[in-house]
Backbone as JSON Lines, residues from 0, in Angstrom:
{"i":0,"aa":"G","n":[-82.81,211.12,60.06],"ca":[-83.22,212.52,59.58],"c":[-82.24,213.5,59.74]}
{"i":1,"aa":"L","n":[-80.98,213.07,60.11],"ca":[-79.95,213.99,60.3],"c":[-79.26,214.66,59.02]}
{"i":2,"aa":"V","n":[-79.31,213.93,57.95],"ca":[-78.51,214.29,56.73],"c":[-79.06,215.67,56.32]}
{"i":3,"aa":"G","n":[-80.39,215.77,56.13],"ca":[-80.85,217.01,55.51],"c":[-80.88,218.2,56.5]}
{"i":4,"aa":"N","n":[-81.01,217.89,57.78],"ca":[-81.24,218.87,58.7],"c":[-80.03,219.4,59.53]}
{"i":5,"aa":"D","n":[-78.89,218.57,59.63],"ca":[-77.71,218.88,60.34],"c":[-76.64,219.2,59.4]}
{"i":6,"aa":"I","n":[-76.29,220.51,59.29],"ca":[-75.31,220.87,58.23],"c":[-73.89,220.39,58.53]}
{"i":7,"aa":"V","n":[-73.56,220.18,59.87],"ca":[-72.25,219.54,60.1],"c":[-72.2,218.05,59.65]}
{"i":8,"aa":"V","n":[-73.24,217.37,59.95],"ca":[-73.31,215.83,59.48],"c":[-73.35,215.95,57.93]}
{"i":9,"aa":"G","n":[-74.18,216.74,57.31],"ca":[-74.26,216.62,55.92],"c":[-72.94,217.11,55.24]}
{"i":10,"aa":"T","n":[-72.33,218.09,55.78],"ca":[-71.01,218.47,55.18],"c":[-69.98,217.37,55.3]}
{"i":11,"aa":"A","n":[-69.96,216.62,56.43],"ca":[-68.98,215.54,56.66],"c":[-69.3,214.54,55.66]}
{"i":12,"aa":"L","n":[-70.57,214.19,55.4],"ca":[-70.88,213.19,54.31],"c":[-70.44,213.6,52.91]}
{"i":13,"aa":"V","n":[-70.79,214.87,52.56],"ca":[-70.25,215.36,51.21],"c":[-68.72,215.21,51.07]}
{"i":14,"aa":"D","n":[-68.06,215.62,52.16],"ca":[-66.59,215.57,52.08],"c":[-66.13,214.09,52.03]}
{"i":15,"aa":"M","n":[-66.74,213.21,52.7],"ca":[-66.2,211.81,52.81],"c":[-66.51,211.26,51.36]}
{"i":16,"aa":"Y","n":[-67.75,211.41,50.78],"ca":[-68.02,210.81,49.46],"c":[-67.15,211.47,48.38]}
{"i":17,"aa":"S","n":[-66.8,212.74,48.49],"ca":[-65.98,213.38,47.6],"c":[-64.57,212.96,47.58]}
{"i":18,"aa":"K","n":[-64.06,212.6,48.8],"ca":[-62.65,212.15,48.86],"c":[-62.59,210.72,48.51]}
{"i":19,"aa":"C","n":[-63.66,210.01,48.51],"ca":[-63.69,208.55,48.1],"c":[-63.94,208.52,46.59]}
{"i":20,"aa":"G","n":[-64.28,209.59,45.85],"ca":[-64.46,209.56,44.52],"c":[-65.94,209.32,44.17]}
{"i":21,"aa":"A","n":[-66.84,209.14,45.13],"ca":[-68.22,208.9,44.87],"c":[-68.94,210.13,44.72]}
{"i":22,"aa":"L","n":[-68.68,210.92,43.62],"ca":[-69.02,212.28,43.4],"c":[-70.6,212.38,43.15]}
{"i":23,"aa":"E","n":[-71.2,211.33,42.54],"ca":[-72.71,211.39,42.32],"c":[-73.33,211.35,43.63]}
{"i":24,"aa":"K","n":[-72.81,210.47,44.63],"ca":[-73.31,210.25,46.0],"c":[-73.15,211.63,46.76]}
{"i":25,"aa":"A","n":[-71.99,212.15,46.6],"ca":[-71.72,213.42,47.26],"c":[-72.65,214.6,46.74]}
{"i":26,"aa":"Q","n":[-72.97,214.61,45.38],"ca":[-73.82,215.66,44.9],"c":[-75.33,215.33,45.46]}
{"i":27,"aa":"S","n":[-75.68,214.09,45.47],"ca":[-77.01,213.78,45.98],"c":[-77.21,214.23,47.38]}
{"i":28,"aa":"V","n":[-76.17,213.83,48.26],"ca":[-76.28,214.4,49.64],"c":[-76.35,215.91,49.62]}
{"i":29,"aa":"H","n":[-75.5,216.58,48.89],"ca":[-75.43,218.02,48.91],"c":[-76.7,218.56,48.47]}
{"i":30,"aa":"E","n":[-77.43,218.01,47.49],"ca":[-78.71,218.64,47.02],"c":[-79.72,218.4,48.01]}
{"i":31,"aa":"G","n":[-79.67,217.38,48.87],"ca":[-80.65,217.19,49.96],"c":[-80.51,217.97,51.16]}
{"i":32,"aa":"L","n":[-79.58,218.83,51.26],"ca":[-79.23,219.61,52.42],"c":[-80.16,220.75,52.39]}
{"i":33,"aa":"H","n":[-80.87,221.11,53.54],"ca":[-81.81,222.08,53.6],"c":[-81.02,223.53,53.65]}
{"i":34,"aa":"V","n":[-79.82,223.37,54.2],"ca":[-78.96,224.68,54.34],"c":[-77.48,224.23,53.78]}
{"i":35,"aa":"R","n":[-76.91,225.12,53.03],"ca":[-75.65,224.89,52.55],"c":[-74.76,226.11,52.92]}
{"i":36,"aa":"N","n":[-73.49,225.88,53.22],"ca":[-72.59,226.99,53.58],"c":[-71.25,226.92,52.81]}
{"i":37,"aa":"P","n":[-70.31,227.7,52.96],"ca":[-69.11,227.69,52.05],"c":[-68.32,226.37,52.22]}
{"i":38,"aa":"I","n":[-68.39,225.87,53.37],"ca":[-67.59,224.62,53.75],"c":[-68.31,223.41,52.94]}
{"i":39,"aa":"T","n":[-69.61,223.42,52.85],"ca":[-70.28,222.36,52.08],"c":[-70.02,222.36,50.67]}
{"i":40,"aa":"W","n":[-70.1,223.57,50.09],"ca":[-69.86,223.71,48.72],"c":[-68.32,223.37,48.34]}
{"i":41,"aa":"S","n":[-67.39,223.91,49.26],"ca":[-66.09,223.66,48.97],"c":[-65.74,222.17,48.96]}
{"i":42,"aa":"A","n":[-66.33,221.41,49.86],"ca":[-66.16,219.98,49.82],"c":[-66.4,219.36,48.46]}
{"i":43,"aa":"L","n":[-67.54,219.76,47.92],"ca":[-68.07,219.16,46.63],"c":[-67.13,219.69,45.5]}
{"i":44,"aa":"I","n":[-66.78,221.04,45.46],"ca":[-66.04,221.61,44.47],"c":[-64.74,220.98,44.42]}
{"i":45,"aa":"T","n":[-64.05,220.79,45.6],"ca":[-62.77,220.21,45.73],"c":[-62.78,218.81,45.2]}
{"i":46,"aa":"G","n":[-63.82,218.03,45.48],"ca":[-63.9,216.71,45.07],"c":[-63.89,216.57,43.58]}
{"i":47,"aa":"Y","n":[-64.71,217.54,42.93],"ca":[-64.72,217.54,41.51],"c":[-63.35,217.97,40.84]}
{"i":48,"aa":"A","n":[-62.78,218.99,41.39],"ca":[-61.47,219.39,40.87],"c":[-60.4,218.44,41.02]}
{"i":49,"aa":"Q","n":[-60.36,217.63,42.12],"ca":[-59.27,216.67,42.43],"c":[-59.46,215.42,41.47]}
{"i":50,"aa":"R","n":[-60.7,215.23,41.04],"ca":[-61.0,214.11,40.17],"c":[-60.88,214.53,38.66]}
{"i":51,"aa":"G","n":[-60.55,215.76,38.5],"ca":[-60.45,216.18,37.01],"c":[-61.69,216.6,36.43]}
{"i":52,"aa":"K","n":[-62.78,216.61,37.18],"ca":[-64.13,216.97,36.59],"c":[-64.31,218.46,36.86]}
{"i":53,"aa":"F","n":[-63.67,219.25,35.94],"ca":[-63.46,220.72,36.14],"c":[-64.69,221.4,35.68]}
{"i":54,"aa":"H","n":[-65.5,220.89,34.65],"ca":[-66.67,221.56,34.32],"c":[-67.79,221.48,35.39]}
{"i":55,"aa":"E","n":[-67.82,220.4,36.08],"ca":[-68.78,220.16,37.13],"c":[-68.29,221.13,38.37]}
{"i":56,"aa":"A","n":[-66.99,221.28,38.53],"ca":[-66.48,222.18,39.57],"c":[-66.9,223.67,39.21]}
{"i":57,"aa":"F","n":[-66.81,224.12,38.07],"ca":[-67.28,225.4,37.56],"c":[-68.69,225.6,37.77]}
{"i":58,"aa":"D","n":[-69.48,224.64,37.42],"ca":[-70.97,224.59,37.63],"c":[-71.37,224.9,39.06]}
{"i":59,"aa":"C","n":[-70.68,224.08,39.94],"ca":[-70.95,224.29,41.42],"c":[-70.59,225.62,41.95]}
{"i":60,"aa":"F","n":[-69.41,226.12,41.43],"ca":[-68.88,227.31,41.93],"c":[-69.94,228.49,41.39]}
{"i":61,"aa":"Q","n":[-70.48,228.4,40.21],"ca":[-71.42,229.34,39.76],"c":[-72.77,229.26,40.5]}
{"i":62,"aa":"R","n":[-73.18,228.05,40.82],"ca":[-74.47,227.84,41.59],"c":[-74.34,228.28,43.06]}
{"i":63,"aa":"M","n":[-73.09,228.1,43.7],"ca":[-72.8,228.71,44.95],"c":[-72.94,230.15,45.06]}
{"i":64,"aa":"Q","n":[-72.44,230.81,44.02],"ca":[-72.49,232.22,44.03],"c":[-73.89,232.82,43.7]}
{"i":65,"aa":"V","n":[-74.76,232.05,42.98],"ca":[-76.21,232.38,42.65],"c":[-77.03,232.27,43.98]}
{"i":66,"aa":"E","n":[-76.52,231.3,44.82],"ca":[-77.24,231.27,46.16],"c":[-76.82,232.32,47.12]}
{"i":67,"aa":"G","n":[-75.87,233.15,46.69],"ca":[-75.46,234.24,47.52],"c":[-74.41,233.9,48.66]}
{"i":68,"aa":"I","n":[-73.79,232.62,48.42],"ca":[-72.79,232.3,49.48],"c":[-71.33,232.59,48.9]}
{"i":69,"aa":"S","n":[-70.65,233.2,49.77],"ca":[-69.27,233.69,49.45],"c":[-68.26,232.56,49.57]}
{"i":70,"aa":"P","n":[-67.49,232.45,48.44],"ca":[-66.45,231.34,48.5],"c":[-65.41,231.68,49.76]}
{"i":71,"aa":"N","n":[-64.78,230.6,50.24],"ca":[-63.69,230.82,51.23],"c":[-62.42,230.4,50.54]}
{"i":72,"aa":"E","n":[-61.25,230.49,51.28],"ca":[-59.99,230.2,50.59],"c":[-59.88,228.79,49.98]}
{"i":73,"aa":"V","n":[-60.52,227.79,50.57],"ca":[-60.49,226.48,50.03],"c":[-61.19,226.38,48.73]}
{"i":74,"aa":"T","n":[-62.26,227.06,48.62],"ca":[-63.12,227.03,47.3],"c":[-62.24,227.74,46.3]}
{"i":75,"aa":"F","n":[-61.61,228.86,46.65],"ca":[-60.79,229.62,45.64],"c":[-59.61,228.69,45.1]}
{"i":76,"aa":"I","n":[-58.94,228.03,45.91],"ca":[-57.79,227.19,45.64],"c":[-58.23,226.1,44.72]}
{"i":77,"aa":"S","n":[-59.32,225.48,44.94],"ca":[-59.9,224.37,44.04],"c":[-60.3,224.88,42.71]}
{"i":78,"aa":"I","n":[-60.95,226.05,42.61],"ca":[-61.4,226.52,41.33],"c":[-60.35,227.06,40.57]}
{"i":79,"aa":"L","n":[-59.29,227.62,41.27],"ca":[-58.09,228.14,40.55],"c":[-57.29,227.04,39.83]}
{"i":80,"aa":"K","n":[-57.3,225.8,40.5],"ca":[-56.66,224.6,39.95],"c":[-57.5,224.26,38.7]}
{"i":81,"aa":"A","n":[-58.82,224.32,38.79],"ca":[-59.57,224.0,37.56],"c":[-59.35,225.02,36.41]}
{"i":82,"aa":"C","n":[-59.18,226.28,36.74],"ca":[-58.87,227.26,35.77],"c":[-57.52,227.01,35.08]}
{"i":83,"aa":"G","n":[-56.57,226.69,35.77],"ca":[-55.13,226.44,35.34],"c":[-55.21,225.24,34.4]}
{"i":84,"aa":"T","n":[-55.81,224.14,34.82],"ca":[-55.83,222.91,34.13],"c":[-56.51,223.07,32.67]}
{"i":85,"aa":"T","n":[-57.67,223.83,32.74],"ca":[-58.52,223.96,31.58],"c":[-58.11,225.24,30.64]}
{"i":86,"aa":"G","n":[-57.21,225.97,31.25],"ca":[-56.83,227.25,30.49],"c":[-57.9,228.34,30.56]}
{"i":87,"aa":"A","n":[-58.82,228.32,31.61],"ca":[-59.86,229.23,31.72],"c":[-59.46,230.55,32.35]}
{"i":88,"aa":"I","n":[-58.44,231.29,31.56],"ca":[-57.8,232.46,32.15],"c":[-58.83,233.53,32.49]}
{"i":89,"aa":"H","n":[-59.85,233.77,31.69],"ca":[-60.84,234.88,31.92],"c":[-61.48,234.58,33.32]}
{"i":90,"aa":"K","n":[-61.85,233.37,33.64],"ca":[-62.56,233.0,34.81],"c":[-61.46,233.19,35.94]}
{"i":91,"aa":"G","n":[-60.35,232.83,35.71],"ca":[-59.15,232.91,36.65],"c":[-58.83,234.37,37.11]}
{"i":92,"aa":"K","n":[-58.91,235.25,36.05],"ca":[-58.72,236.65,36.37],"c":[-59.91,237.19,37.23]}
{"i":93,"aa":"Q","n":[-61.0,236.83,36.93],"ca":[-62.15,237.17,37.78],"c":[-62.07,236.76,39.18]}
{"i":94,"aa":"I","n":[-61.67,235.5,39.44],"ca":[-61.42,234.97,40.71],"c":[-60.33,235.76,41.58]}
{"i":95,"aa":"H","n":[-59.28,236.08,40.7],"ca":[-58.14,236.95,41.18],"c":[-58.66,238.22,41.78]}
{"i":96,"aa":"D","n":[-59.49,238.88,41.03],"ca":[-60.05,240.21,41.38],"c":[-60.87,240.02,42.62]}
{"i":97,"aa":"E","n":[-61.68,238.91,42.76],"ca":[-62.46,238.77,43.9],"c":[-61.55,238.52,45.21]}
{"i":98,"aa":"I","n":[-60.5,237.72,45.04],"ca":[-59.6,237.47,46.04],"c":[-58.92,238.82,46.58]}
{"i":99,"aa":"I","n":[-58.61,239.67,45.67],"ca":[-58.06,241.04,45.91],"c":[-59.05,241.81,46.8]}
{"i":100,"aa":"R","n":[-60.3,241.91,46.23],"ca":[-61.3,242.57,46.89],"c":[-61.54,242.11,48.46]}
{"i":101,"aa":"N","n":[-61.3,240.91,48.64],"ca":[-61.53,240.24,50.02],"c":[-60.25,240.25,50.79]}
{"i":102,"aa":"E","n":[-59.18,240.83,50.15],"ca":[-57.84,240.99,50.9],"c":[-57.42,239.57,51.42]}
{"i":103,"aa":"L","n":[-57.45,238.54,50.69],"ca":[-57.26,237.18,51.17],"c":[-55.76,236.92,51.03]}
{"i":104,"aa":"L","n":[-55.05,237.55,50.13],"ca":[-53.64,237.07,49.9],"c":[-52.79,237.66,50.95]}
{"i":105,"aa":"V","n":[-53.23,238.5,51.81],"ca":[-52.39,238.99,52.96],"c":[-52.14,237.94,53.9]}
{"i":106,"aa":"K","n":[-52.87,237.05,54.09],"ca":[-52.89,236.03,55.16],"c":[-52.66,234.63,54.72]}
{"i":107,"aa":"N","n":[-52.78,234.44,53.37],"ca":[-52.85,233.06,52.95],"c":[-51.89,232.77,51.73]}
{"i":108,"aa":"V","n":[-50.6,232.19,52.18],"ca":[-49.67,231.96,51.08],"c":[-49.95,230.84,50.17]}
{"i":109,"aa":"I","n":[-50.82,229.83,50.69],"ca":[-51.26,228.79,49.78],"c":[-52.13,229.3,48.67]}
{"i":110,"aa":"L","n":[-53.04,230.11,48.96],"ca":[-53.89,230.9,48.02],"c":[-53.03,231.61,46.99]}
{"i":111,"aa":"G","n":[-52.03,232.29,47.41],"ca":[-51.16,232.97,46.51],"c":[-50.36,232.0,45.6]}
{"i":112,"aa":"N","n":[-50.0,230.76,46.05],"ca":[-49.31,229.8,45.3],"c":[-50.37,229.35,44.26]}
{"i":113,"aa":"A","n":[-51.54,229.13,44.65],"ca":[-52.59,228.61,43.62],"c":[-52.74,229.57,42.51]}
{"i":114,"aa":"L","n":[-52.73,230.86,42.88],"ca":[-52.83,231.88,41.82],"c":[-51.6,231.89,40.84]}
{"i":115,"aa":"I","n":[-50.39,231.83,41.45],"ca":[-49.17,231.84,40.64],"c":[-49.28,230.5,39.67]}
{"i":116,"aa":"D","n":[-49.69,229.4,40.15],"ca":[-49.73,228.24,39.51],"c":[-50.77,228.23,38.35]}
{"i":117,"aa":"M","n":[-51.96,228.84,38.58],"ca":[-52.95,229.05,37.6],"c":[-52.34,229.92,36.46]}
{"i":118,"aa":"Y","n":[-51.79,231.05,36.76],"ca":[-51.28,231.9,35.8],"c":[-50.13,231.19,34.94]}
{"i":119,"aa":"A","n":[-49.28,230.53,35.64],"ca":[-48.14,229.91,35.02],"c":[-48.64,228.78,34.06]}
{"i":120,"aa":"K","n":[-49.56,228.06,34.52],"ca":[-50.19,226.9,33.57],"c":[-50.86,227.63,32.28]}
{"i":121,"aa":"C","n":[-51.42,228.77,32.51],"ca":[-52.11,229.35,31.33],"c":[-51.0,230.34,30.54]}
{"i":122,"aa":"N","n":[-49.79,230.2,30.82],"ca":[-48.7,230.89,30.1],"c":[-48.83,232.44,30.23]}
{"i":123,"aa":"M","n":[-49.42,232.8,31.44],"ca":[-49.49,234.31,31.72],"c":[-48.41,234.5,32.74]}
{"i":124,"aa":"L","n":[-47.09,234.4,32.23],"ca":[-45.93,234.36,33.14],"c":[-45.62,235.69,33.82]}
{"i":125,"aa":"A","n":[-45.8,236.72,33.01],"ca":[-45.56,238.09,33.57],"c":[-46.46,238.34,34.73]}
{"i":126,"aa":"I","n":[-47.78,237.98,34.6],"ca":[-48.61,238.22,35.62],"c":[-48.43,237.32,36.8]}
{"i":127,"aa":"A","n":[-47.96,236.02,36.58],"ca":[-47.61,235.11,37.66],"c":[-46.51,235.66,38.53]}
{"i":128,"aa":"Q","n":[-45.51,236.33,37.76],"ca":[-44.39,236.89,38.33],"c":[-44.74,238.13,39.19]}
{"i":129,"aa":"N","n":[-45.66,238.89,38.78],"ca":[-46.13,240.1,39.52],"c":[-46.84,239.81,40.66]}
{"i":130,"aa":"V","n":[-47.62,238.64,40.63],"ca":[-48.31,238.2,41.72],"c":[-47.35,237.72,42.88]}
{"i":131,"aa":"L","n":[-46.28,237.02,42.49],"ca":[-45.26,236.55,43.34],"c":[-44.6,237.64,44.09]}
{"i":132,"aa":"Y","n":[-44.24,238.75,43.44],"ca":[-43.54,239.94,44.08],"c":[-44.46,240.47,45.02]}
{"i":133,"aa":"K","n":[-45.75,240.5,44.85],"ca":[-46.62,241.32,45.66],"c":[-47.07,240.48,46.87]}
{"i":134,"aa":"L","n":[-46.73,239.21,46.94],"ca":[-47.16,238.43,48.2],"c":[-46.22,238.79,49.34]}
{"i":135,"aa":"P","n":[-46.93,239.02,50.46],"ca":[-46.04,239.35,51.7],"c":[-45.28,238.17,52.19]}
{"i":136,"aa":"V","n":[-45.59,237.01,51.86],"ca":[-44.78,235.92,52.25],"c":[-44.64,234.98,51.01]}
{"i":137,"aa":"R","n":[-43.37,234.49,50.82],"ca":[-43.15,233.61,49.7],"c":[-42.36,232.36,50.16]}
{"i":138,"aa":"D","n":[-42.73,231.16,49.88],"ca":[-42.01,229.99,50.24],"c":[-41.58,229.18,49.1]}
{"i":139,"aa":"V","n":[-41.0,228.06,49.19],"ca":[-40.33,227.2,48.08],"c":[-41.45,226.87,47.14]}
{"i":140,"aa":"V","n":[-42.7,226.67,47.55],"ca":[-43.83,226.18,46.58],"c":[-44.04,227.48,45.69]}
{"i":141,"aa":"T","n":[-44.08,228.61,46.33],"ca":[-44.33,229.82,45.52],"c":[-43.36,229.95,44.36]}
{"i":142,"aa":"W","n":[-42.02,229.9,44.67],"ca":[-41.15,229.95,43.63],"c":[-41.07,228.87,42.68]}
{"i":143,"aa":"S","n":[-41.25,227.75,43.21],"ca":[-41.18,226.53,42.15],"c":[-42.37,226.47,41.28]}
{"i":144,"aa":"A","n":[-43.57,227.14,41.68],"ca":[-44.71,227.19,40.7],"c":[-44.32,228.05,39.6]}
{"i":145,"aa":"L","n":[-43.69,229.17,39.89],"ca":[-43.22,230.09,38.8],"c":[-42.17,229.49,38.02]}
{"i":146,"aa":"I","n":[-41.12,228.86,38.65],"ca":[-40.0,228.31,37.95],"c":[-40.55,227.23,36.99]}
{"i":147,"aa":"G","n":[-41.31,226.3,37.55],"ca":[-42.01,225.26,36.7],"c":[-42.74,225.93,35.51]}
{"i":148,"aa":"G","n":[-43.51,226.96,35.69],"ca":[-44.18,227.59,34.64],"c":[-43.32,228.04,33.47]}
{"i":149,"aa":"Y","n":[-42.27,228.7,33.86],"ca":[-41.16,229.09,32.88],"c":[-40.65,227.92,32.05]}
{"i":150,"aa":"G","n":[-40.28,226.87,32.87],"ca":[-39.87,225.61,32.11],"c":[-40.71,224.93,31.33]}
{"i":151,"aa":"E","n":[-42.13,224.86,31.62],"ca":[-43.12,224.2,30.97],"c":[-43.22,224.84,29.54]}
{"i":152,"aa":"H","n":[-43.16,226.11,29.57],"ca":[-43.36,226.97,28.34],"c":[-42.07,227.32,27.52]}
{"i":153,"aa":"G","n":[-41.03,226.64,28.0],"ca":[-39.76,226.71,27.24],"c":[-38.96,228.02,27.44]}
{"i":154,"aa":"H","n":[-39.2,228.83,28.55],"ca":[-38.4,230.0,28.86],"c":[-37.19,229.55,29.88]}
{"i":155,"aa":"H","n":[-36.31,228.79,29.36],"ca":[-35.26,228.17,30.29],"c":[-34.5,229.1,30.89]}
{"i":156,"aa":"S","n":[-34.04,230.25,30.17],"ca":[-33.2,231.33,30.8],"c":[-33.79,231.81,32.06]}
{"i":157,"aa":"D","n":[-35.2,231.96,31.88],"ca":[-35.83,232.55,33.12],"c":[-35.96,231.67,34.25]}
{"i":158,"aa":"V","n":[-35.91,230.27,33.94],"ca":[-35.89,229.26,35.0],"c":[-34.6,229.55,35.92]}
{"i":159,"aa":"F","n":[-33.51,229.68,35.31],"ca":[-32.24,229.91,35.94],"c":[-32.2,231.18,36.61]}
{"i":160,"aa":"Y","n":[-32.76,232.36,36.1],"ca":[-32.83,233.58,36.66],"c":[-33.65,233.66,37.89]}
{"i":161,"aa":"M","n":[-34.82,232.93,37.81],"ca":[-35.76,233.07,38.86],"c":[-35.27,232.16,40.06]}
{"i":162,"aa":"F","n":[-34.41,231.22,39.82],"ca":[-33.74,230.44,40.8],"c":[-32.8,231.35,41.67]}
{"i":163,"aa":"E","n":[-32.06,232.12,40.88],"ca":[-31.16,232.99,41.61],"c":[-31.95,234.0,42.49]}
{"i":164,"aa":"K","n":[-33.01,234.53,41.85],"ca":[-33.87,235.39,42.63],"c":[-34.45,234.73,44.03]}
{"i":165,"aa":"M","n":[-34.81,233.46,43.84],"ca":[-35.3,232.66,45.0],"c":[-34.29,232.6,46.05]}
{"i":166,"aa":"V","n":[-33.02,232.2,45.69],"ca":[-31.98,232.02,46.65],"c":[-31.68,233.49,47.25]}
{"i":167,"aa":"N","n":[-31.7,234.52,46.43],"ca":[-31.44,235.89,47.03],"c":[-32.54,236.23,48.02]}
{"i":168,"aa":"D","n":[-33.74,235.66,47.73],"ca":[-34.97,236.03,48.72],"c":[-34.83,235.23,49.98]}
{"i":169,"aa":"G","n":[-33.85,234.4,50.16],"ca":[-33.68,233.67,51.38],"c":[-34.46,232.35,51.45]}
{"i":170,"aa":"V","n":[-35.03,231.86,50.3],"ca":[-35.77,230.64,50.37],"c":[-34.91,229.37,49.93]}
{"i":171,"aa":"K","n":[-35.01,228.36,50.75],"ca":[-34.2,227.29,50.39],"c":[-34.93,226.38,49.52]}
{"i":172,"aa":"P","n":[-34.23,226.03,48.41],"ca":[-34.8,225.18,47.32],"c":[-34.93,223.69,47.82]}
{"i":173,"aa":"D","n":[-35.87,222.94,47.31],"ca":[-36.13,221.57,47.7],"c":[-35.88,220.63,46.49]}
{"i":174,"aa":"P","n":[-36.06,219.4,46.61],"ca":[-35.94,218.45,45.49],"c":[-36.64,218.82,44.22]}
{"i":175,"aa":"I","n":[-37.81,219.23,44.36],"ca":[-38.65,219.63,43.23],"c":[-38.08,220.89,42.51]}
{"i":176,"aa":"T","n":[-37.42,221.88,43.22],"ca":[-36.94,222.89,42.54],"c":[-35.74,222.47,41.74]}
{"i":177,"aa":"F","n":[-34.91,221.53,42.28],"ca":[-33.67,221.16,41.5],"c":[-34.21,220.2,40.29]}
{"i":178,"aa":"S","n":[-35.26,219.46,40.52],"ca":[-35.73,218.78,39.35],"c":[-36.08,219.62,38.1]}
{"i":179,"aa":"L","n":[-36.72,220.72,38.52],"ca":[-37.0,221.73,37.5],"c":[-35.82,222.36,36.8]}
{"i":180,"aa":"L","n":[-34.81,222.69,37.6],"ca":[-33.57,223.16,37.16],"c":[-32.83,222.3,36.26]}
{"i":181,"aa":"L","n":[-32.77,221.02,36.64],"ca":[-31.96,219.92,35.88],"c":[-32.72,219.57,34.61]}
{"i":182,"aa":"N","n":[-34.07,219.8,34.71],"ca":[-34.86,219.4,33.32],"c":[-34.62,220.52,32.41]}
{"i":183,"aa":"A","n":[-34.4,221.81,32.97],"ca":[-34.22,223.0,31.95],"c":[-32.81,222.84,31.43]}
{"i":184,"aa":"C","n":[-31.9,222.37,32.2],"ca":[-30.45,222.06,31.78],"c":[-30.52,221.09,30.63]}
{"i":185,"aa":"S","n":[-31.25,220.03,30.78],"ca":[-31.39,218.92,29.9],"c":[-31.95,219.46,28.55]}
{"i":186,"aa":"R","n":[-32.92,220.27,28.6],"ca":[-33.58,220.77,27.43],"c":[-32.75,221.76,26.65]}
{"i":187,"aa":"T","n":[-31.79,222.42,27.32],"ca":[-30.95,223.38,26.68],"c":[-29.58,222.85,26.39]}
{"i":188,"aa":"G","n":[-29.41,221.58,26.82],"ca":[-28.01,220.96,26.57],"c":[-26.95,221.68,27.46]}
{"i":189,"aa":"S","n":[-27.31,222.11,28.52],"ca":[-26.39,222.94,29.42],"c":[-25.74,221.84,30.51]}
{"i":190,"aa":"S","n":[-24.78,221.11,29.89],"ca":[-24.18,220.01,30.73],"c":[-23.3,220.76,31.96]}
{"i":191,"aa":"D","n":[-22.71,221.75,31.56],"ca":[-21.82,222.43,32.61],"c":[-22.7,222.97,33.72]}
{"i":192,"aa":"K","n":[-23.77,223.61,33.38],"ca":[-24.72,224.16,34.29],"c":[-25.32,223.1,35.17]}
{"i":193,"aa":"S","n":[-25.65,222.02,34.54],"ca":[-26.31,220.97,35.24],"c":[-25.27,220.33,36.35]}
{"i":194,"aa":"Q","n":[-24.04,220.24,36.05],"ca":[-23.06,219.82,36.95],"c":[-23.01,220.71,38.2]}
{"i":195,"aa":"V","n":[-22.99,222.01,37.92],"ca":[-22.92,223.06,39.03],"c":[-24.14,222.76,39.98]}
{"i":196,"aa":"Y","n":[-25.38,222.7,39.38],"ca":[-26.49,222.6,40.09],"c":[-26.53,221.21,40.93]}
{"i":197,"aa":"F","n":[-25.98,220.21,40.3],"ca":[-25.9,218.87,40.98],"c":[-25.01,218.86,42.21]}
{"i":198,"aa":"K","n":[-23.87,219.73,42.09],"ca":[-22.94,219.85,43.18],"c":[-23.6,220.74,44.3]}
{"i":199,"aa":"V","n":[-24.3,221.8,43.87],"ca":[-24.88,222.64,44.85],"c":[-26.08,221.98,45.5]}
{"i":200,"aa":"M","n":[-26.67,221.2,44.91],"ca":[-27.81,220.43,45.55],"c":[-27.41,219.5,46.64]}
{"i":201,"aa":"S","n":[-26.23,218.8,46.53],"ca":[-25.71,217.89,47.42],"c":[-24.93,218.59,48.59]}
{"i":202,"aa":"K","n":[-24.07,219.56,48.06],"ca":[-23.05,220.18,48.95],"c":[-23.74,221.18,49.89]}
{"i":203,"aa":"D","n":[-24.59,222.02,49.28],"ca":[-25.14,223.17,50.02],"c":[-26.41,222.96,50.57]}
{"i":204,"aa":"Y","n":[-27.2,221.94,50.14],"ca":[-28.57,221.72,50.54],"c":[-28.82,220.27,51.04]}
{"i":205,"aa":"A","n":[-27.77,219.43,50.93],"ca":[-27.9,218.1,51.37],"c":[-28.92,217.19,50.83]}
{"i":206,"aa":"I","n":[-29.1,217.59,49.55],"ca":[-30.21,216.71,48.82],"c":[-29.47,215.74,48.04]}
{"i":207,"aa":"V","n":[-29.72,214.4,48.38],"ca":[-29.01,213.26,47.81],"c":[-29.64,212.96,46.52]}
């Protein structure tokens, strides 16, 4: 009798089934809980989002709010991923507004990165860049999400420009950043520039 009555046990089960891809079972356990909280909902929403079942993730997010349960950072990160992948920019903007109202960006760089990634995937690159500049803390994932967005949508000159801004911001690039740069060089036929980045990568940042 613990599954329905003990929210800790129930949440652990939902999380376990979600991570194992048994989403119907996770949903069944979730429906059987007498009480649900943000962690319970987030476990199910994250499971759907990670398995590419974005419509189900949206449905759970809406039902969660109908129940009067406020999302937490994990919920927002998962649903922003769904927005970016499906191009649901209107929903993404609504979530962004809710995040701002709750002042969550002040203390959570991962949530800021998820926002930038969502806008970048939706080709709203000016907004993505604006979000980046307003973050109190920026890391290599933050910059790479924006750089990757510019590259994905063919704005290769902006890829190189934002890399320079990243370095000037004191952020150390990683192999993913250089992969994005070299890909942009390849697409633009910039062989000289690619040689420069290749040397910088190994000489200045010890990336072999």
